[in-house]
Coordinates of C-alpha atoms and ligand atoms in Angstrom, one line a residue:
M1 CA 27.0 -0.2 11.9
R2 CA 27.1 -0.7 8.1
I3 CA 24.1 -1.1 6.1
E4 CA 24.7 -4.0 3.7
S5 CA 21.7 -3.8 1.4
I6 CA 18.4 -1.8 1.0
E7 CA 15.2 -3.2 -0.4
L8 CA 12.4 -1.0 -1.8
R9 CA 9.0 -2.7 -2.3
Q10 CA 5.7 -1.2 -3.5
V11 CA 2.2 -2.5 -3.1
Q12 CA -1.3 -1.1 -3.7
L13 CA -3.8 -1.5 -0.8
E14 CA -7.5 -0.9 -0.7
L15 CA -8.9 1.4 2.0
T16 CA -12.0 0.1 4.0
A17 CA -13.7 3.4 3.0
P18 CA -13.0 6.3 0.6
F19 CA -11.2 9.1 2.2
T20 CA -11.9 12.6 0.8
T21 CA -9.8 15.7 1.6
S22 CA -9.7 19.2 0.0
F23 CA -7.3 17.7 -2.5
G24 CA -9.2 14.6 -3.6
T25 CA -10.7 11.2 -2.8
T26 CA -8.4 8.2 -2.0
L27 CA -9.8 4.7 -2.6
E28 CA -6.6 2.8 -2.8
R29 CA -3.1 3.8 -1.7
S30 CA 0.2 2.8 -3.1
C31 CA 2.6 2.0 -0.3
V32 CA 6.4 1.9 -0.4
I33 CA 8.1 -0.2 2.3
I34 CA 11.9 -0.1 2.9
A35 CA 14.0 -2.8 4.5
V36 CA 17.5 -2.1 5.6
H37 CA 19.8 -4.9 6.4
G38 CA 22.9 -4.7 8.6
A39 CA 24.5 -6.9 11.2
G40 CA 22.2 -9.7 10.3
V41 CA 19.1 -7.8 11.3
T42 CA 16.5 -6.0 9.2
G43 CA 14.9 -2.6 9.9
L44 CA 11.6 -1.6 8.3
G45 CA 10.4 1.8 7.3
E46 CA 7.7 3.3 5.0
C47 CA 7.6 6.2 2.6
V48 CA 4.5 8.2 3.1
A49 CA 4.5 9.9 -0.4
F50 CA 1.3 9.5 -2.5
D51 CA 0.9 8.5 -6.2
G52 CA 0.5 12.2 -7.1
P53 CA 1.9 15.5 -5.7
W54 CA -1.3 16.6 -3.9
Y55 CA -0.2 16.8 -0.3
S56 CA 3.4 17.8 -1.2
Y57 CA 5.6 17.8 -4.3
E58 CA 7.0 14.4 -3.6
T59 CA 5.4 11.3 -5.2
I60 CA 6.1 7.6 -5.0
A61 CA 8.0 7.9 -8.2
T62 CA 10.2 10.8 -7.1
A63 CA 10.9 9.2 -3.7
W64 CA 11.9 5.9 -5.4
H65 CA 14.2 7.8 -7.7
V66 CA 15.8 9.8 -5.0
I67 CA 16.2 6.9 -2.7
S68 CA 17.7 4.5 -5.3
E69 CA 20.0 7.1 -7.1
F70 CA 21.0 9.4 -4.3
L71 CA 20.2 8.4 -0.8
A72 CA 20.7 4.6 -0.8
P73 CA 24.2 4.9 -2.3
R74 CA 25.3 7.4 0.4
L75 CA 23.8 5.2 3.2
L76 CA 25.6 2.2 1.9
Q77 CA 28.9 4.0 2.2
A78 CA 28.4 5.4 5.7
D79 CA 29.6 3.9 8.9
L80 CA 26.7 4.7 11.4
T81 CA 27.5 5.1 15.1
E82 CA 23.9 6.0 15.9
P83 CA 20.7 6.5 14.0
E84 CA 21.0 10.3 14.2
D85 CA 23.9 10.0 11.8
V86 CA 21.6 9.1 8.9
W87 CA 20.2 12.7 8.6
T88 CA 23.8 14.0 8.4
V89 CA 24.7 11.4 5.6
F90 CA 21.8 12.9 3.6
A91 CA 22.8 16.5 4.1
A92 CA 24.0 17.0 0.5
V93 CA 20.5 16.2 -0.8
R94 CA 18.0 19.1 -0.7
G95 CA 14.4 18.5 0.1
H96 CA 12.8 15.1 -0.4
N97 CA 12.1 14.6 3.2
M98 CA 9.6 11.7 2.5
A99 CA 12.4 9.8 0.7
K100 CA 14.9 10.6 3.5
A101 CA 12.4 9.7 6.2
A102 CA 11.7 6.2 4.8
L103 CA 15.4 5.3 5.1
E104 CA 16.1 7.1 8.2
M105 CA 13.1 5.5 10.0
A106 CA 14.1 2.0 8.9
C107 CA 17.6 2.6 10.4
W108 CA 16.1 3.7 13.7
D109 CA 14.2 0.3 13.7
L110 CA 17.4 -1.5 12.8
F111 CA 19.3 0.1 15.7
A112 CA 16.5 -0.6 18.1
R113 CA 16.3 -4.3 17.1
C114 CA 20.0 -4.7 17.3
G115 CA 20.0 -3.4 20.9
G116 CA 17.0 -5.4 21.8
V117 CA 14.9 -2.4 22.8
S118 CA 11.7 -0.9 21.6
L119 CA 11.9 2.0 19.1
A120 CA 9.8 4.0 21.6
S121 CA 12.5 3.6 24.3
L122 CA 15.3 4.3 21.9
L123 CA 13.7 7.5 20.9
G124 CA 13.2 8.4 24.7
G125 CA 9.4 7.8 24.9
S126 CA 7.8 8.0 28.3
R127 CA 4.3 6.6 27.7
D128 CA 3.1 3.1 27.2
R129 CA -0.1 4.2 25.7
V130 CA -0.6 7.2 23.3
P131 CA -3.9 9.2 23.1
V132 CA -5.4 9.0 19.5
G133 CA -8.3 10.4 17.5
V134 CA -9.6 9.7 14.0
S135 CA -9.5 11.9 10.9
V136 CA -12.9 11.9 9.0
G137 CA -13.0 12.7 5.4
I138 CA -15.3 15.1 3.7
H139 CA -18.9 13.7 3.3
S140 CA -21.7 14.5 0.8
S141 CA -24.0 16.0 3.5
P142 CA -23.9 17.0 7.0
E143 CA -26.3 14.2 7.9
A144 CA -23.9 11.6 6.4
L145 CA -21.0 13.2 8.3
V146 CA -22.9 13.2 11.6
E147 CA -23.7 9.4 11.1
T148 CA -20.0 8.6 10.4
V149 CA -18.8 10.6 13.4
G150 CA -21.4 8.8 15.6
R151 CA -19.9 5.5 14.5
F152 CA -16.4 6.6 15.4
L153 CA -17.5 7.9 18.8
A154 CA -19.2 4.7 19.4
D155 CA -16.0 2.8 18.5
G156 CA -14.4 4.9 21.3
Y157 CA -12.5 7.6 19.6
R158 CA -12.7 10.7 21.8
R159 CA -11.1 13.2 19.4
I160 CA -12.6 13.7 16.0
K161 CA -10.9 15.6 13.1
L162 CA -13.1 16.8 10.4
K163 CA -11.7 17.5 6.9
I164 CA -13.1 20.7 5.5
A165 CA -13.0 22.6 2.1
P166 CA -15.0 25.6 0.8
G167 CA -18.6 24.4 0.5
S168 CA -18.1 21.6 2.9
D169 CA -17.3 23.5 6.1
I170 CA -19.5 25.6 8.5
Q171 CA -22.7 23.7 8.0
F172 CA -20.9 20.4 8.4
V173 CA -19.0 21.4 11.6
V174 CA -22.1 23.0 13.1
A175 CA -24.2 19.7 12.5
V176 CA -21.4 17.7 14.3
R177 CA -21.2 20.2 17.1
A178 CA -25.0 20.1 17.6
A179 CA -25.2 16.3 17.4
Y180 CA -22.2 15.7 19.9
P181 CA -21.8 18.8 22.0
E182 CA -19.2 17.1 24.2
A183 CA -17.0 15.7 21.5
L184 CA -13.4 17.0 21.1
V185 CA -13.5 18.4 17.5
Q186 CA -10.8 19.9 15.3
V187 CA -10.8 20.7 11.5
D188 CA -8.2 20.3 8.8
A189 CA -8.4 22.3 5.5
N190 CA -5.2 21.1 3.8
S191 CA -4.6 24.6 2.5
A192 CA -7.9 25.0 0.8
Y193 CA -8.5 28.6 1.9
T194 CA -7.0 32.2 1.7
L195 CA -7.2 35.3 3.8
A196 CA -10.3 36.1 1.8
D197 CA -12.0 33.4 3.8
T198 CA -11.4 35.0 7.1
S199 CA -15.0 35.4 7.8
T200 CA -15.5 31.5 7.5
F201 CA -12.8 31.1 10.2
R202 CA -14.4 33.7 12.5
Q203 CA -17.5 31.5 12.4
M204 CA -15.5 28.5 13.1
D205 CA -14.0 30.3 16.0
G206 CA -17.3 30.1 17.8
L207 CA -17.6 26.3 17.5
N208 CA -15.3 25.3 20.4
L209 CA -12.7 23.5 18.2
L210 CA -9.4 22.2 19.6
L211 CA -7.6 23.7 16.6
I212 CA -7.7 24.6 13.1
E213 CA -5.1 22.8 10.9
Q214 CA -3.4 24.2 7.9
P215 CA -6.2 26.6 6.7
L216 CA -3.9 28.6 4.3
G217 CA -1.1 28.0 1.8
P218 CA 1.0 24.8 2.1
D219 CA 4.3 26.8 2.8
D220 CA 2.8 29.9 4.1
M221 CA 4.1 31.4 7.4
V222 CA 2.9 35.0 7.0
D223 CA -0.8 35.0 6.2
H224 CA -1.2 32.5 8.9
V225 CA 0.1 35.2 11.4
Q226 CA -2.7 37.5 10.3
L227 CA -5.4 34.8 10.5
Q228 CA -4.2 33.6 13.9
R229 CA -4.4 37.2 15.2
E230 CA -8.1 37.2 14.2
L231 CA -8.9 33.9 16.0
T232 CA -9.0 32.6 19.6
T233 CA -8.9 29.0 18.4
P234 CA -5.3 27.9 18.0
I235 CA -4.0 27.4 14.4
C236 CA -2.0 24.2 13.9
L237 CA 0.4 23.9 10.9
D238 CA 0.9 20.7 9.0
E239 CA 2.1 21.2 5.4
S240 CA 4.0 24.4 6.3
I241 CA 6.5 22.8 8.7
H242 CA 9.3 20.8 7.0
S243 CA 12.0 21.3 9.5
P244 CA 12.9 22.4 13.1
D245 CA 13.7 25.8 11.7
D246 CA 10.2 26.1 10.2
A247 CA 8.7 25.2 13.5
R248 CA 10.8 27.8 15.2
H249 CA 9.9 30.4 12.7
A250 CA 6.2 29.6 12.9
L251 CA 6.3 29.9 16.7
E252 CA 8.2 33.1 16.7
L253 CA 6.2 34.8 14.0
G254 CA 3.0 33.5 15.6
S255 CA 1.8 31.6 12.5
C256 CA 0.4 28.9 14.7
R257 CA 0.3 27.8 18.4
I258 CA 0.3 24.1 17.8
I259 CA 2.4 21.8 15.4
N260 CA 1.5 18.6 13.8
I261 CA 4.6 16.4 13.5
K262 CA 4.6 13.8 10.7
P263 CA 7.9 12.1 10.5
G264 CA 7.6 11.5 6.8
R265 CA 7.1 15.3 6.2
V266 CA 10.0 16.4 8.3
G267 CA 12.7 13.8 7.2
G268 CA 12.4 11.2 10.0
H269 CA 12.6 10.6 13.7
S270 CA 15.7 12.7 14.4
Q271 CA 14.1 15.8 12.8
S272 CA 10.7 15.0 14.5
R273 CA 12.5 14.8 17.8
A274 CA 14.2 18.1 17.4
I275 CA 10.8 19.7 16.6
H276 CA 9.3 18.0 19.6
D277 CA 12.2 19.3 21.9
L278 CA 11.8 22.8 20.5
C279 CA 8.1 22.8 21.1
L280 CA 8.4 21.4 24.5
S281 CA 10.8 24.0 25.5
R282 CA 8.4 26.7 24.3
A283 CA 5.3 25.0 25.8
A284 CA 3.8 24.7 22.3
P285 CA 1.7 21.4 22.1
V286 CA 2.6 19.0 19.4
W287 CA 0.8 15.9 18.1
C288 CA 1.6 13.1 15.6
G289 CA -0.2 13.3 12.2
G290 CA -0.9 10.5 9.9
M291 CA -0.5 9.7 6.2
L292 CA -2.8 6.6 5.9
E293 CA 0.2 4.5 6.5
T294 CA 0.3 0.7 6.8
N295 CA 1.0 -0.8 10.2
I296 CA 4.8 -0.3 9.5
G297 CA 4.4 3.5 9.4
R298 CA 1.8 3.5 12.1
A299 CA 4.2 1.6 14.5
H300 CA 6.8 4.3 13.8
N301 CA 4.2 7.0 14.5
I302 CA 3.2 5.3 17.7
A303 CA 6.7 5.1 19.0
L304 CA 7.3 8.7 18.2
A305 CA 4.1 9.8 19.8
S306 CA 5.2 8.2 23.1
L307 CA 7.6 11.2 23.6
P308 CA 6.4 13.4 26.5
G309 CA 5.6 16.6 24.4
F310 CA 2.9 14.8 22.3
S311 CA 0.2 16.1 24.6
L312 CA -2.6 16.2 22.0
P313 CA -4.2 13.0 20.4
G314 CA -2.6 11.9 17.3
D315 CA -4.1 11.0 13.9
I316 CA -3.2 7.3 14.7
S317 CA -6.3 5.3 14.4
A318 CA -6.8 1.5 14.9
S319 CA -5.6 -0.7 11.9
A320 CA -9.2 -1.6 11.1
R321 CA -9.9 2.1 10.1
Y322 CA -7.4 2.0 7.2
Y323 CA -7.0 -1.1 5.0
E324 CA -9.0 -4.2 4.0
R325 CA -5.7 -6.3 4.3
D326 CA -2.6 -4.7 5.8
I327 CA 0.9 -6.0 4.8
A328 CA 2.2 -6.0 8.4
G329 CA 1.1 -7.1 11.8
P330 CA 0.0 -7.5 14.5
G331 CA -2.5 -4.7 13.9
F332 CA -3.2 -2.1 16.4
V333 CA -6.5 -1.9 18.3
L334 CA -8.1 1.1 20.1
N335 CA -8.2 0.8 24.0
E336 CA -11.2 1.9 26.0
D337 CA -9.6 5.2 26.9
S338 CA -9.0 6.2 23.2
T339 CA -5.4 5.3 23.3
I340 CA -3.2 2.8 21.4
T341 CA -0.7 0.7 23.3
V342 CA 3.0 1.3 22.4
P343 CA 4.7 -1.9 21.4
A344 CA 7.2 -3.0 24.1
G345 CA 9.1 -5.6 22.1
S346 CA 12.2 -5.1 20.0
G347 CA 12.1 -2.4 17.3
I348 CA 8.8 -1.1 15.9
G349 CA 7.1 -4.3 17.1
V350 CA 5.5 -5.2 13.8
E351 CA 6.6 -7.5 11.0
L352 CA 5.8 -8.0 7.3
E353 CA 3.2 -10.7 6.5
P354 CA 4.6 -13.6 4.4
N355 CA 3.7 -14.0 0.8
I356 CA 2.9 -10.3 -0.1
R357 CA 2.5 -9.7 -3.9
W358 CA 4.7 -6.8 -4.4
Q359 CA 4.1 -4.8 -7.5
R360 CA 7.6 -3.4 -7.8
S361 CA 10.9 -4.2 -6.0
E362 CA 14.6 -3.2 -6.1
T363 CA 17.5 -4.2 -4.0
I364 CA 20.5 -2.0 -3.7
R365 CA 23.7 -3.5 -2.4
G366 CA 26.9 -1.9 -1.0
Q367 CA 30.0 -2.1 -3.2
H368 CA 32.3 -4.8 -2.0
Q369 CA 35.2 -3.3 -0.3
V370 CA 38.4 -3.8 -2.3
A371 CA 41.1 -5.2 0.0
V372 CA 44.3 -3.3 -0.2
T373 CA 47.4 -5.5 0.2
Ligands
LIG401 O1 -3.5 16.5 6.4 O2 -3.4 15.2 8.0 C1 -3.5 15.3 6.9 C2 -4.2 11.9 5.3 C3 -3.5 12.0 4.1 C4 -2.8 13.2 3.9 C5 -3.0 14.2 4.7 C6 -3.6 14.1 5.9 C7 -4.2 13.0 6.1 C8 -5.1 12.6 7.4 C9 -5.3 11.2 7.8 O3 -5.7 13.6 8.0 C10 -4.6 10.8 9.1 C11 -4.4 9.3 9.3 O4 -3.5 8.7 8.7 O5 -5.3 8.8 9.9
LIG402 MG1 -3.3 17.8 7.9

């Protein structure tokens, strides 16, 4: 398979509600969509980088630059036998996993569509519905948080993730626990704490949480070992895990017992699957994280989460939880059993809507082969 051209497109979308984490409040999100063309078919991917380097060092601008200057030219020269080849094609470029993942995942969709199979089946998925939960941002008061959580529980979400930060933690989680004693609750600190906050996590340890996500530094593997030793609740790493080696190191060191796999953060589906396989072989649970994607990125996450090792509910909510108007469809809905149905059609199972007003676009074409006579 030769990739003949690659399109990059950017659009800004309005969230249905502001989303606050320990690194800030998001009202609108700039989204970058990738289309790869080959064999008369189009594969779609999404870059999960944000406008600013808050979650990771990558931004939309760095990803666009790295894709257009370094990754796309390599991909356009490659002859791909299978989608796993894309990661190898990018081997000379260090880091920039979000930029790599956007292209790599678009190629997986392309291969699935060319074969007339769903992305989930091409990846080796074994479920037709994936268990999901909802990630709830930081609120101004425990009462306001309890009300929002109540609405999500009424919508049918059985697993709730609460974002926490110093000053918006114990009281908030205690209030949710008291209001909904049966709910499956976990927390995500997005690296807002240090070991000096160990007493806060000891208090959390008594609140019957499923897991505590990324309490300490974004690349830390060592302090997390010490914190995990103090706690019964499993630590789950998100930001610290960039590769299968990171996952192996974290499990061997005891930095965490659970891993959040975001394909954008680890460089795409091949790398995600390698982390999944490693964790499955070591009986470490994994789940699929989210990055406030459009339905394109969400469809990729759902296909990935259909693999057998994704035993915990993902941060993959119904489309209605995210954007006023998505750029792709059909949208995803929540089933009564707190699952989302895995698309069974060809590829990712969603298409771009017509007449999107893109704010920026670029098309990169392969150089024409010069015939040697
Ligand atoms: O840390 O998991 C995170 C959103 C943006 C950046 C980081 C995170 C999140 C979420 C939202 O928790 C998950 C979703 O897309 O529903
Ligand atoms: Mg997280």
